[in-house]
mmCIF file with all atom_site columns, C-alpha atoms in Angstrom:
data_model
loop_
_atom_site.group_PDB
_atom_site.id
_atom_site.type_symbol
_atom_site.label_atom_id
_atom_site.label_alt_id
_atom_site.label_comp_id
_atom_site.label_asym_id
_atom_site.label_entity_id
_atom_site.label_seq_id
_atom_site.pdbx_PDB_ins_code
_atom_site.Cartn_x
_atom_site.Cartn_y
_atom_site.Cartn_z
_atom_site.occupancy
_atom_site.B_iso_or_equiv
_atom_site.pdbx_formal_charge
_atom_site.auth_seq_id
_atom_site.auth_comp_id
_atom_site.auth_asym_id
_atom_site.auth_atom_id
_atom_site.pdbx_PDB_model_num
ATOM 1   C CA . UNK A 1 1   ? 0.000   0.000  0.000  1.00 69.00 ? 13  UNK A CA 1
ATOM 2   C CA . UNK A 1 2   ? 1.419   3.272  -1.190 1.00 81.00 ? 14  UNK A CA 1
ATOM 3   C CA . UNK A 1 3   ? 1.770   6.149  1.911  1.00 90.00 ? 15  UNK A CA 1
ATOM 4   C CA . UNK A 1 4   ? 2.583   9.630  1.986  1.00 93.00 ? 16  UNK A CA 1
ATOM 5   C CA . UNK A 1 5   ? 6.250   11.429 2.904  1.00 93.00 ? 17  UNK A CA 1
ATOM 6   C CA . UNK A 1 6   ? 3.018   13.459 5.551  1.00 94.00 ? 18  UNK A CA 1
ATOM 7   C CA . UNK A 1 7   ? 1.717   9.984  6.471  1.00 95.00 ? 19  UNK A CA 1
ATOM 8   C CA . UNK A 1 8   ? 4.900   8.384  7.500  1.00 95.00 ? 20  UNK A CA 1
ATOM 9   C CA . UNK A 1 9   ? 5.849   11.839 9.506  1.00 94.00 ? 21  UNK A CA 1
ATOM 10  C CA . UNK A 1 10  ? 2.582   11.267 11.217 1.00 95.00 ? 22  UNK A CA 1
ATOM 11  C CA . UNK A 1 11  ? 4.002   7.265  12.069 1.00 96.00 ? 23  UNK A CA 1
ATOM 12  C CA . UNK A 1 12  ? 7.441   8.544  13.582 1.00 95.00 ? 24  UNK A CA 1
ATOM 13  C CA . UNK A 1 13  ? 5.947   11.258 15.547 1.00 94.00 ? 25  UNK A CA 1
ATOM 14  C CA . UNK A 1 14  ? 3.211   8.894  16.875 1.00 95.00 ? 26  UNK A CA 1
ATOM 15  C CA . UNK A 1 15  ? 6.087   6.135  17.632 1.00 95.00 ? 27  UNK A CA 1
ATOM 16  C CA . UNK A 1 16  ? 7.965   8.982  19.274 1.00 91.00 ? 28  UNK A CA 1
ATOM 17  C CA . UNK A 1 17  ? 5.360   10.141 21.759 1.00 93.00 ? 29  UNK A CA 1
ATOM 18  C CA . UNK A 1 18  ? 4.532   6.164  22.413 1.00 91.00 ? 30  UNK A CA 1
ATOM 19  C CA . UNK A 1 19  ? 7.989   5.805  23.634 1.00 86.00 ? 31  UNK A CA 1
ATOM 20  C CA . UNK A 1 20  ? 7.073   7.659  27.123 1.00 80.00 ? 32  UNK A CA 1
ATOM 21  C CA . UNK A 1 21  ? 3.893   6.308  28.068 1.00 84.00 ? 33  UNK A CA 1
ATOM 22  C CA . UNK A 1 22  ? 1.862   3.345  27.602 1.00 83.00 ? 34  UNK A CA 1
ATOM 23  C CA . UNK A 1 23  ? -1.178  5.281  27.192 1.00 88.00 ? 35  UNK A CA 1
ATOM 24  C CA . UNK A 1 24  ? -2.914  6.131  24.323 1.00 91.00 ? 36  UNK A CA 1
ATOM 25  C CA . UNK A 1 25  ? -1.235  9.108  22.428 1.00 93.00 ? 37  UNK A CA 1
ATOM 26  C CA . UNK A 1 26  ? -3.847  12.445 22.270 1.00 92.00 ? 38  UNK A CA 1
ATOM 27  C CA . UNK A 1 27  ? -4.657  14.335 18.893 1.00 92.00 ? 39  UNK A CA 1
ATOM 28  C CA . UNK A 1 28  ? -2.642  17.842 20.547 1.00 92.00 ? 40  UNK A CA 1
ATOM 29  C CA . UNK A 1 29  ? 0.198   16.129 21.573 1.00 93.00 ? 41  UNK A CA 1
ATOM 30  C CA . UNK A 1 30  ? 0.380   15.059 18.280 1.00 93.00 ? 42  UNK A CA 1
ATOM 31  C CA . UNK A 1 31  ? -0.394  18.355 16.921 1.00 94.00 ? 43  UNK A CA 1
ATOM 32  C CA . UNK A 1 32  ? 2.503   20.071 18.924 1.00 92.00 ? 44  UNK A CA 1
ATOM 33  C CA . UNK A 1 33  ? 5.131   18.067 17.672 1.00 90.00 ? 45  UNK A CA 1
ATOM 34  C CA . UNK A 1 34  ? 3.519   18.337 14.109 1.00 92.00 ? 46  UNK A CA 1
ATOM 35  C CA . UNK A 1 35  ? 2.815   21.650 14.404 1.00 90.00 ? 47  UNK A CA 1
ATOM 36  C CA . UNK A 1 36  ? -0.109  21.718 13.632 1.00 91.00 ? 48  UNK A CA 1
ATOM 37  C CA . UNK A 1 37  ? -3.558  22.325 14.380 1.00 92.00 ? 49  UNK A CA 1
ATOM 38  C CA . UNK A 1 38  ? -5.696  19.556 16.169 1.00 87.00 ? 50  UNK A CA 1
ATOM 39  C CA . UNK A 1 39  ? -8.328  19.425 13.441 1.00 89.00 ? 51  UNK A CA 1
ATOM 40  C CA . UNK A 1 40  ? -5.844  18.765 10.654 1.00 92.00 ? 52  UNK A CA 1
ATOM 41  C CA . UNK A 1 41  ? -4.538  15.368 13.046 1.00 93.00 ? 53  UNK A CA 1
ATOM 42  C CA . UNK A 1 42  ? -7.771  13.804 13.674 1.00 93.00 ? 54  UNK A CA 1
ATOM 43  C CA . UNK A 1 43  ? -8.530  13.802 9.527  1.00 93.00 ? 55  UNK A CA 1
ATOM 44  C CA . UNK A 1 44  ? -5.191  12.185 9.085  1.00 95.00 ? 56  UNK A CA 1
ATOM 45  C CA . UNK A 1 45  ? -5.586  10.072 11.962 1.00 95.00 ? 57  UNK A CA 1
ATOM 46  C CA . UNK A 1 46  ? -9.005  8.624  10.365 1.00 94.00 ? 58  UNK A CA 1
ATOM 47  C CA . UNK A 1 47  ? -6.939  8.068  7.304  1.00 95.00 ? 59  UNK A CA 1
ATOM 48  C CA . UNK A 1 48  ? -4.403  6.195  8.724  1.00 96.00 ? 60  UNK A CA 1
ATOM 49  C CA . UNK A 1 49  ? -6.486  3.871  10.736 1.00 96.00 ? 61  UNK A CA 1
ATOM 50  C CA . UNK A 1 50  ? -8.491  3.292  7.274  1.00 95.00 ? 62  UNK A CA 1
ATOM 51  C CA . UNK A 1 51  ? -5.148  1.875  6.236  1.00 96.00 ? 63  UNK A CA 1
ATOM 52  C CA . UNK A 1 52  ? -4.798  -0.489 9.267  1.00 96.00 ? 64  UNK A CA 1
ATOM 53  C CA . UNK A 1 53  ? -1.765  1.800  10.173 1.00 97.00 ? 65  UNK A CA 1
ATOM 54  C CA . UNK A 1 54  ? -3.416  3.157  13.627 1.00 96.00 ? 66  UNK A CA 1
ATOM 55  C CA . UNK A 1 55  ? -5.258  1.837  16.382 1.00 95.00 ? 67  UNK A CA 1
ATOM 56  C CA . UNK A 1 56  ? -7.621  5.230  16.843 1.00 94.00 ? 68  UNK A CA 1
ATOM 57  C CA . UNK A 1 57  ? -11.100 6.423  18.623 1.00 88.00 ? 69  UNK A CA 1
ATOM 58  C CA . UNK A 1 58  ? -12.224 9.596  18.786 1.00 83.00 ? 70  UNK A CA 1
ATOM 59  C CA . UNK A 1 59  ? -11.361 11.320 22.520 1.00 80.00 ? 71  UNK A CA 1
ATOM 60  C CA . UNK A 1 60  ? -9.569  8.166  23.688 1.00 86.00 ? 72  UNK A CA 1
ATOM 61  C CA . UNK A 1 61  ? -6.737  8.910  21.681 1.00 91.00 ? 73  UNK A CA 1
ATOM 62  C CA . UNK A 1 62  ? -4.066  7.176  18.871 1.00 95.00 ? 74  UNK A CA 1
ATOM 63  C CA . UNK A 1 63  ? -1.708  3.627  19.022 1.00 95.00 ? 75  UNK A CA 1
ATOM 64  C CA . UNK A 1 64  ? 0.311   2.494  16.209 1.00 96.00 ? 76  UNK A CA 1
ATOM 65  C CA . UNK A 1 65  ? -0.949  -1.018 15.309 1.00 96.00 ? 77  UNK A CA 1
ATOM 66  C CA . UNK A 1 66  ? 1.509   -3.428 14.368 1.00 95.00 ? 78  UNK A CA 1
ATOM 67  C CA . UNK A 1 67  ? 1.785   -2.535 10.948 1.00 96.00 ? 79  UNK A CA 1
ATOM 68  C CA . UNK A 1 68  ? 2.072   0.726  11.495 1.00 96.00 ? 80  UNK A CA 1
ATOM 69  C CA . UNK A 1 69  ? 5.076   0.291  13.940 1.00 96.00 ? 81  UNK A CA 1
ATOM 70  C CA . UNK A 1 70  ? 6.447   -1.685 11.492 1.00 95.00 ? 82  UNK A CA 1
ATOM 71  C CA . UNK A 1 71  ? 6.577   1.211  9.019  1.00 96.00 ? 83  UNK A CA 1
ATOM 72  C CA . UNK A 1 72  ? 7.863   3.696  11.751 1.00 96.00 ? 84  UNK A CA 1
ATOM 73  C CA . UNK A 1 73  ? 10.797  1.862  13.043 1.00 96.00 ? 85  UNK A CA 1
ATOM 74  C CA . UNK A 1 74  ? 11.972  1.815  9.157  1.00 96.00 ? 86  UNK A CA 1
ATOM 75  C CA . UNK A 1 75  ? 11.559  5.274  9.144  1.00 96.00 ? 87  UNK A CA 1
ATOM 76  C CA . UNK A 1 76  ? 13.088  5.647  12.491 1.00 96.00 ? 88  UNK A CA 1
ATOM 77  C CA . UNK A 1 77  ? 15.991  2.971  11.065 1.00 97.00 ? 89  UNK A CA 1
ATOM 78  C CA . UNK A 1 78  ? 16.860  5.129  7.848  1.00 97.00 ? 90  UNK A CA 1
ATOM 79  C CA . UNK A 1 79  ? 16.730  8.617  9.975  1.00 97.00 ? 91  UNK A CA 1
ATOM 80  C CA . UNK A 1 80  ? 19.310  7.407  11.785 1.00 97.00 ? 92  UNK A CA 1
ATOM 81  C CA . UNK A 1 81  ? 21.420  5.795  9.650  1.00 98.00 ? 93  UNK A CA 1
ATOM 82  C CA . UNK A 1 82  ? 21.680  8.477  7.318  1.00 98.00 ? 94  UNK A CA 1
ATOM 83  C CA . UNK A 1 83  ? 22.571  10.791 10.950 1.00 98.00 ? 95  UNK A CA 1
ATOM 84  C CA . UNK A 1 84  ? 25.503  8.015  11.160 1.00 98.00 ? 96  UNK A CA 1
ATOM 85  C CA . UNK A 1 85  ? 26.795  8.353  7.585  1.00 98.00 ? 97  UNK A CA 1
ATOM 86  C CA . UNK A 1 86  ? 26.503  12.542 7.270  1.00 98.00 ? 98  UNK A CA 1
ATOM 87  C CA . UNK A 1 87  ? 28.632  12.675 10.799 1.00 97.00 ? 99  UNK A CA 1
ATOM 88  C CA . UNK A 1 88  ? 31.129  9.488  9.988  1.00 96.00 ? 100 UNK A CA 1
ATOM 89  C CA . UNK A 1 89  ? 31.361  9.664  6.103  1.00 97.00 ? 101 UNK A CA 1
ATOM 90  C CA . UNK A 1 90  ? 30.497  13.237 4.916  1.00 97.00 ? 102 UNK A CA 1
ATOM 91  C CA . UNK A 1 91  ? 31.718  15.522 7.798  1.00 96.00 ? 103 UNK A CA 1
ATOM 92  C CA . UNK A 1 92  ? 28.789  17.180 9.264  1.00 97.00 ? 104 UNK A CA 1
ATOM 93  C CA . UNK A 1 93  ? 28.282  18.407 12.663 1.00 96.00 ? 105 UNK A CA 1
ATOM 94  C CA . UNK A 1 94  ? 25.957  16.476 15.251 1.00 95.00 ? 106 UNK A CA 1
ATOM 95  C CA . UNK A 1 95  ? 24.003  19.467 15.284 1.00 95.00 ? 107 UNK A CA 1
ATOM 96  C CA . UNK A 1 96  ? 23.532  19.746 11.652 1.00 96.00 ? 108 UNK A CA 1
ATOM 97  C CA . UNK A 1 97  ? 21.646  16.376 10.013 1.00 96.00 ? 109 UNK A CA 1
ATOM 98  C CA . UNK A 1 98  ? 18.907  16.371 11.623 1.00 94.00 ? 110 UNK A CA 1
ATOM 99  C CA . UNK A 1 99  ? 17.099  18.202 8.798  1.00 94.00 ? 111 UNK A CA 1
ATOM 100 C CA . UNK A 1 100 ? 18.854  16.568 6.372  1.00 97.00 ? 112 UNK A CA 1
ATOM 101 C CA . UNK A 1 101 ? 18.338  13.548 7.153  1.00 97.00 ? 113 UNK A CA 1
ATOM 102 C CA . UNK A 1 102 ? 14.314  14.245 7.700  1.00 94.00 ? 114 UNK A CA 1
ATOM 103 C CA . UNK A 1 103 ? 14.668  14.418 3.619  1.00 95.00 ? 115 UNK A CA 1
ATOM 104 C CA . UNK A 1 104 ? 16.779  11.517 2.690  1.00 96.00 ? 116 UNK A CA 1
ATOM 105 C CA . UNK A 1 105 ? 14.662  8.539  5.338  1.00 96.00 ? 117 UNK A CA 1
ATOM 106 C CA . UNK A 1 106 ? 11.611  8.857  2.651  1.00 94.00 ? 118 UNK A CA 1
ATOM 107 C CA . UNK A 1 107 ? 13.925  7.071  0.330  1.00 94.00 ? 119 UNK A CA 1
ATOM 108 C CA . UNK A 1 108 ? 11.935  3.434  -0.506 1.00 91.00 ? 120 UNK A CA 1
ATOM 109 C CA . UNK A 1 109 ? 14.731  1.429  -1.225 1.00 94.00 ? 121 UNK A CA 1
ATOM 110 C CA . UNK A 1 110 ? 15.296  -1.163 1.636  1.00 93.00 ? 122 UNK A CA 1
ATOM 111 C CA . UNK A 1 111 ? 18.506  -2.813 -1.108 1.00 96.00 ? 123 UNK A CA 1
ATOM 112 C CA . UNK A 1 112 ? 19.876  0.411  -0.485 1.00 97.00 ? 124 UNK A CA 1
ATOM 113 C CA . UNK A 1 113 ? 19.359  0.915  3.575  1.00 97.00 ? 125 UNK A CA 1
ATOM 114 C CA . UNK A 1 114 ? 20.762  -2.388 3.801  1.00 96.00 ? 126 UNK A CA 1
ATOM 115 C CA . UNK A 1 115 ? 23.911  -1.217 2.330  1.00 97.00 ? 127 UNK A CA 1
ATOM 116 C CA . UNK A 1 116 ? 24.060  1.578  3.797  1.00 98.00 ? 128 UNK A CA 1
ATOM 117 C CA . UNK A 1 117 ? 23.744  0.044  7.343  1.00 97.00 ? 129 UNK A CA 1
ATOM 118 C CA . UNK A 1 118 ? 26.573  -2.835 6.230  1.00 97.00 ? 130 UNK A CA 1
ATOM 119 C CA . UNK A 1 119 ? 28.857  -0.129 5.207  1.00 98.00 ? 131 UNK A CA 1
ATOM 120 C CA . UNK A 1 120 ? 28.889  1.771  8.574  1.00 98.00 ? 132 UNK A CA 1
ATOM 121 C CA . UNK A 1 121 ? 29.828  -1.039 10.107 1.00 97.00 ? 133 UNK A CA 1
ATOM 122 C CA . UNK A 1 122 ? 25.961  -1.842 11.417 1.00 96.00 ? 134 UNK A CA 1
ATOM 123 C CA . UNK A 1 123 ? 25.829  0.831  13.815 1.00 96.00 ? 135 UNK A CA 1
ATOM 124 C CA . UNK A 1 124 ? 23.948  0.356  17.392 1.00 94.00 ? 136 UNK A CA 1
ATOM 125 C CA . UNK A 1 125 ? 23.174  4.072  17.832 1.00 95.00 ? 137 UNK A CA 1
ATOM 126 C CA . UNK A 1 126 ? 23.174  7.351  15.775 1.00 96.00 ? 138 UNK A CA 1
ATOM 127 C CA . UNK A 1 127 ? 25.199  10.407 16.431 1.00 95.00 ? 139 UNK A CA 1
ATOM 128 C CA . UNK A 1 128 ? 23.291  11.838 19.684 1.00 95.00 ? 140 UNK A CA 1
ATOM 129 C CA . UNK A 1 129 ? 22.981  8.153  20.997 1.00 94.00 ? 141 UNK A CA 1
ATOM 130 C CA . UNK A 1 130 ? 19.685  7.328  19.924 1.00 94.00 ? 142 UNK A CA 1
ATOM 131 C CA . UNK A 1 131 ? 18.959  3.120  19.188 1.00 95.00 ? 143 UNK A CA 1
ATOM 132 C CA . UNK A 1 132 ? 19.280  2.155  15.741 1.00 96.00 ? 144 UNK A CA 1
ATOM 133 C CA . UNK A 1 133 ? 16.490  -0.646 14.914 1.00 96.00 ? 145 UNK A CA 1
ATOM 134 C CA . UNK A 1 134 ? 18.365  -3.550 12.627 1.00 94.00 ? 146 UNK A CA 1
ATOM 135 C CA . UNK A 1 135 ? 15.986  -4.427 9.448  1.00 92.00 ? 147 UNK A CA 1
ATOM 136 C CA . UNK A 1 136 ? 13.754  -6.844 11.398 1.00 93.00 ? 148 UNK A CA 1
ATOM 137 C CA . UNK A 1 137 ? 12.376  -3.986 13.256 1.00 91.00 ? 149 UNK A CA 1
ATOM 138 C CA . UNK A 1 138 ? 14.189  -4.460 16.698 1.00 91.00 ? 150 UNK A CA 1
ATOM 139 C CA . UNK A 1 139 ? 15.962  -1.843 18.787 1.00 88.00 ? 151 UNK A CA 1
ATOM 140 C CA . UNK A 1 140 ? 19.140  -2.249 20.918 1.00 85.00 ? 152 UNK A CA 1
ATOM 141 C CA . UNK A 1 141 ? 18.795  -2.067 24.874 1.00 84.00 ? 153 UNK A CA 1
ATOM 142 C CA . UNK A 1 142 ? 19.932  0.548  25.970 1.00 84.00 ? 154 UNK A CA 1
ATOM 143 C CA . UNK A 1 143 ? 20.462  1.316  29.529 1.00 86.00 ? 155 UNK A CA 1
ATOM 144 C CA . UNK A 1 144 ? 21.344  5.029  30.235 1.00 93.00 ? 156 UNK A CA 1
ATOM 145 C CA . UNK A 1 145 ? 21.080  7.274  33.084 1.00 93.00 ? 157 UNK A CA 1
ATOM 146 C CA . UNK A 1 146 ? 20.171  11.246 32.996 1.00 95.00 ? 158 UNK A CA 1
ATOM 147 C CA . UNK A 1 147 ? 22.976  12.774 34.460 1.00 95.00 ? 159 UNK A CA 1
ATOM 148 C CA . UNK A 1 148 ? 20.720  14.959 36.908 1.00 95.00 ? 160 UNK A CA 1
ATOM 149 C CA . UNK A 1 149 ? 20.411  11.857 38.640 1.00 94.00 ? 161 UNK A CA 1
ATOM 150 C CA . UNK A 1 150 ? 24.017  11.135 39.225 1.00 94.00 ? 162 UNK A CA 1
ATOM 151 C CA . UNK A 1 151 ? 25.282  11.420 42.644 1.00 91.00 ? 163 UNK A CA 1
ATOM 152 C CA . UNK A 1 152 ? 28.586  13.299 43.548 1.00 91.00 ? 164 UNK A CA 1
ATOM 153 C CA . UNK A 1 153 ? 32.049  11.617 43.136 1.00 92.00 ? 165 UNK A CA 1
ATOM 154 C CA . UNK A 1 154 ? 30.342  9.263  40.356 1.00 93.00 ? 166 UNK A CA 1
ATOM 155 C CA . UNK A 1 155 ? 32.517  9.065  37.285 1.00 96.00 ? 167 UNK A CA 1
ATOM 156 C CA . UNK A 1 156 ? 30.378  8.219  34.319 1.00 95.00 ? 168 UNK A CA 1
ATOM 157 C CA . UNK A 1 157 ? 30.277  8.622  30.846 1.00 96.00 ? 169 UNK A CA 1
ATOM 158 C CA . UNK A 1 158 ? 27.829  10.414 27.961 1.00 97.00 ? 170 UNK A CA 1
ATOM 159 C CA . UNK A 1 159 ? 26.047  8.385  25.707 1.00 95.00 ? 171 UNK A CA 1
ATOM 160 C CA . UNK A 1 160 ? 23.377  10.470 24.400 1.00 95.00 ? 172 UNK A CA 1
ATOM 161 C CA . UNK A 1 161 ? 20.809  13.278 24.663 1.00 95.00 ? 173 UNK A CA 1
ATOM 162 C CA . UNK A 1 162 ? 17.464  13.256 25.756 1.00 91.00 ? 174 UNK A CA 1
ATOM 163 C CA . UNK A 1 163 ? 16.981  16.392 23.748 1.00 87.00 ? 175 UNK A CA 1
ATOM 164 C CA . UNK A 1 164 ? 18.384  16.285 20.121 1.00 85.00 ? 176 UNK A CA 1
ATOM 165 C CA . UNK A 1 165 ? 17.757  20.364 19.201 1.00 91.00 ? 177 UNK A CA 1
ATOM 166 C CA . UNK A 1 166 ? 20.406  22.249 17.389 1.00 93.00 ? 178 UNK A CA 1
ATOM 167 C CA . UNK A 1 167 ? 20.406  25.041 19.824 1.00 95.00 ? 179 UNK A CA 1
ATOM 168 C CA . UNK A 1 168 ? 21.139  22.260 23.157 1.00 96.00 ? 180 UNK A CA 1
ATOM 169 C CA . UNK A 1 169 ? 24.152  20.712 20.775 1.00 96.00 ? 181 UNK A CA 1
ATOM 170 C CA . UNK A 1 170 ? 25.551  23.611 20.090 1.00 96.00 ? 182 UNK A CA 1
ATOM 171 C CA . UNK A 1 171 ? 25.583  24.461 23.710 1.00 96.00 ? 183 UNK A CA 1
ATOM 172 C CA . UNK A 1 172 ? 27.625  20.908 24.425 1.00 95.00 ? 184 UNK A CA 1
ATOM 173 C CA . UNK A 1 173 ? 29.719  21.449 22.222 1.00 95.00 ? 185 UNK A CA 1
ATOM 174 C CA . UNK A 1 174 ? 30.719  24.902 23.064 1.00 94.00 ? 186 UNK A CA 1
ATOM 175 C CA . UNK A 1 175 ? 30.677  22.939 26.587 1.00 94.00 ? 187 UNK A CA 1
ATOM 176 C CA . UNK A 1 176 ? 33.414  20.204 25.342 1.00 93.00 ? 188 UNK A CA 1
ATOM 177 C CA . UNK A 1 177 ? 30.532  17.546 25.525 1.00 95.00 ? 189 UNK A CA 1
ATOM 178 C CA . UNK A 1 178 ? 30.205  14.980 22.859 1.00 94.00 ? 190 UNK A CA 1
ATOM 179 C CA . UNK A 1 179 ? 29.424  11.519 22.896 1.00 94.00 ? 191 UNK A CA 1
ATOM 180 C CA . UNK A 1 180 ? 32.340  9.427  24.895 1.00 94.00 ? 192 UNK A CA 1
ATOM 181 C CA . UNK A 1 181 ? 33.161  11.869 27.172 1.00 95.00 ? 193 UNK A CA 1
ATOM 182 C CA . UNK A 1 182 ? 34.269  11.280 30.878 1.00 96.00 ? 194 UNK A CA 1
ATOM 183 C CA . UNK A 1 183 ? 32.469  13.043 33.010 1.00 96.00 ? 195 UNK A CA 1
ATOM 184 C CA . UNK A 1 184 ? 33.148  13.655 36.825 1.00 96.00 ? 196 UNK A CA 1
ATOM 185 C CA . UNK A 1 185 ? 30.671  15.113 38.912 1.00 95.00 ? 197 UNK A CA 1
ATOM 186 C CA . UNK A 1 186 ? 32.446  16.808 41.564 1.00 95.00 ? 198 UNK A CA 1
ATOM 187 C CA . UNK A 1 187 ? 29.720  18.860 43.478 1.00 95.00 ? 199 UNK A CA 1
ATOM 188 C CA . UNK A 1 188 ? 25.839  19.264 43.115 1.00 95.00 ? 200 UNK A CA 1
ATOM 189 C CA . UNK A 1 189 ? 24.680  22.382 43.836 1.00 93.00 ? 201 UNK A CA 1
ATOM 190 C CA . UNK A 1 190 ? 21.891  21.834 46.746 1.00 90.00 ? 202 UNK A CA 1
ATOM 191 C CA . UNK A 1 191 ? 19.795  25.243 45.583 1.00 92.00 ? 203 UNK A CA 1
ATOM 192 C CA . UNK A 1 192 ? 19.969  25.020 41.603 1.00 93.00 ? 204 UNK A CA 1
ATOM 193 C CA . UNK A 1 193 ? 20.820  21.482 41.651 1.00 94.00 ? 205 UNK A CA 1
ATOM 194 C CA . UNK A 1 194 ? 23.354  22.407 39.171 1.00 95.00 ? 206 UNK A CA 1
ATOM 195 C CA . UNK A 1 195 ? 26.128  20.102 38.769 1.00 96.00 ? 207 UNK A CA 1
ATOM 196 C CA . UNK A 1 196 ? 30.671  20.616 39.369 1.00 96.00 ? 208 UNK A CA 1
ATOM 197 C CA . UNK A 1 197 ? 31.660  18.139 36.588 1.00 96.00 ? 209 UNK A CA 1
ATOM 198 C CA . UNK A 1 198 ? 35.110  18.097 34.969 1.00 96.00 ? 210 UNK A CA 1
ATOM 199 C CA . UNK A 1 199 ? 34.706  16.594 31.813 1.00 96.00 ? 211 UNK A CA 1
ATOM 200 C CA . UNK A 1 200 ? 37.850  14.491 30.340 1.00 95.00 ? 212 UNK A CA 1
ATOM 201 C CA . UNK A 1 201 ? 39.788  15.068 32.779 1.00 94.00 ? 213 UNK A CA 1
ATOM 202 C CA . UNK A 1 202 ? 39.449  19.671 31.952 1.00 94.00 ? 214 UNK A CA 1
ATOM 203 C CA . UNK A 1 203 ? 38.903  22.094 35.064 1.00 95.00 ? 215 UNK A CA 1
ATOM 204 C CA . UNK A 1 204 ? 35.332  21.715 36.405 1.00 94.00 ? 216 UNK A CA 1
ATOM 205 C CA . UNK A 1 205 ? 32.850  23.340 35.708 1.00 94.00 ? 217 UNK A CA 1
ATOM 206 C CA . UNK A 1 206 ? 29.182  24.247 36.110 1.00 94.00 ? 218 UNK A CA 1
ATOM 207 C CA . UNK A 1 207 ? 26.112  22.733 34.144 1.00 95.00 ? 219 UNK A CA 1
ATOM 208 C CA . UNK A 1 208 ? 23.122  23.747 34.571 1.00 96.00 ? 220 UNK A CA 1
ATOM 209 C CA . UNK A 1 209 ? 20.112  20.922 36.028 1.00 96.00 ? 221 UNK A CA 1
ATOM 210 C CA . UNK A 1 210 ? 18.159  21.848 32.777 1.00 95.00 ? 222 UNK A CA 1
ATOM 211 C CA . UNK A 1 211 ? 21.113  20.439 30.635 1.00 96.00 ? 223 UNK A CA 1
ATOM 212 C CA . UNK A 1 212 ? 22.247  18.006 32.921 1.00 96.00 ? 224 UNK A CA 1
ATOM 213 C CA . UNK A 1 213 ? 18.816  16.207 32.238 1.00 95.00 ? 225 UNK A CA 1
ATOM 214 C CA . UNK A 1 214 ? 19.020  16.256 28.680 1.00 96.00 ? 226 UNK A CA 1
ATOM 215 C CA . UNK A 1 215 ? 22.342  14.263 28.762 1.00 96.00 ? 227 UNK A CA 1
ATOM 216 C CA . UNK A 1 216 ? 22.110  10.204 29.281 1.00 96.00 ? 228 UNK A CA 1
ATOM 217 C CA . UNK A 1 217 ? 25.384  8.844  30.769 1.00 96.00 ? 229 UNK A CA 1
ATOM 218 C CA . UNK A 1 218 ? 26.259  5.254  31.624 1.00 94.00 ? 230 UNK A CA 1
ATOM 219 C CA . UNK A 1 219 ? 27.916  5.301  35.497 1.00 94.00 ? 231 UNK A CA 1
ATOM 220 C CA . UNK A 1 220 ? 31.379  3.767  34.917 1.00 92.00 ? 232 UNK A CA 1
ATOM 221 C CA . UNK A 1 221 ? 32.524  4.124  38.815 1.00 79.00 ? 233 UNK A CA 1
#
């Protein structure tokens, strides 16, 4: 069945939102992320459940079916992979593919994904640490902390963002934060809860609670 470049958008966003809550996922939460307005999402939600895409009643909200998660995590599988190759093969910033790559995961071909994810080296996550789904569908475990819930004298180490803006990468980077780094929380700040953190090894410094949520770490001691 032929779908849309707007339909599959309307799958990943759906898949997105579905990834915090086991509930069903409402028409202006959908709208927000779409930006759009909440009129516009319920016609394209009737569509979709037409299709068998979308498990949806009106007021109770929207599910993917199985089908229709199906077609998201390939979306969600070429997004990614195509972060992987602009960063690792063509040069690009973290902060700069997202876009980019929002154009090239409507691409069809799954002979050229395939190759794509073979010649990377089958990648587990994308540049800001997100899972990479293999071609069956299924996404890597991964375990991460958010670093505002690190305690003091915890060494740990950043393996994503919970928060994949331009504007916050841009900010870790001008903060010497990338994925791999070591991070040692020296001191949290009881008022702000801001955090003392050297990071690889550098004079400490301050980072705001705000950030320090956005970033997923893995403890290492």
């Amino acid at each position: 069945m032929a779908i849309s470049f707007t339909e599959e958008n309307y799958l990943k966003v759906i898949h997105r939102l579905s990834e915090a809550t086991s509930e069903d996922i409402s028409t202006n939460a959908v709208a927000e992320l779409m930006q759009t307005k909440a009129a516009s999402v319920t016609d394209m939600l009737r569509k979709l459940a037409e299709k068998g895409w979308v498990n949806y009643q009106k007021y109770q909200g929207v599910r993917l079916s199985a089908e229709g998660e199906k077609i998201a995590l390939s979306i969600v599988r070429k997004h990614r992979l195509w972060e992987v190759f602009l960063v690792d093969k063509m040069g690009f910033n973290w902060d700069e593919v997202h876009e980019i790559a929002e154009q090239l995961e409507h691409i069809e071909s799954d002979q050229l994904i395939n190759k794509l994810d073979e010649y990377l080296g089958f990648p587990k996550t994308d540049p800001h640490g997100d899972p990479i789904p293999n071609k069956e569908g299924i996404l890597p475990e991964l375990a991460y902390s958010h670093l505002s819930d690190i305690k003091a004298t915890k060494t740990c180490k950043l393996m994503g963002v919970a928060q994949d803006s331009a504007v916050f990468l841009q900010l870790l980077t001008k903060l010497n934060l990338s994925l791999g780094a070591k991070l040692d929380i020296q001191e949290i700040n009881e008022f702000d809860r801001s955090i003392f953190v050297s990071i690889n090894d550098a004079t400490p410094i301050f980072i705001s609670h705000e950030v320090a949520k956005n970033i997923l770490v893995k403890i290492l001691a």
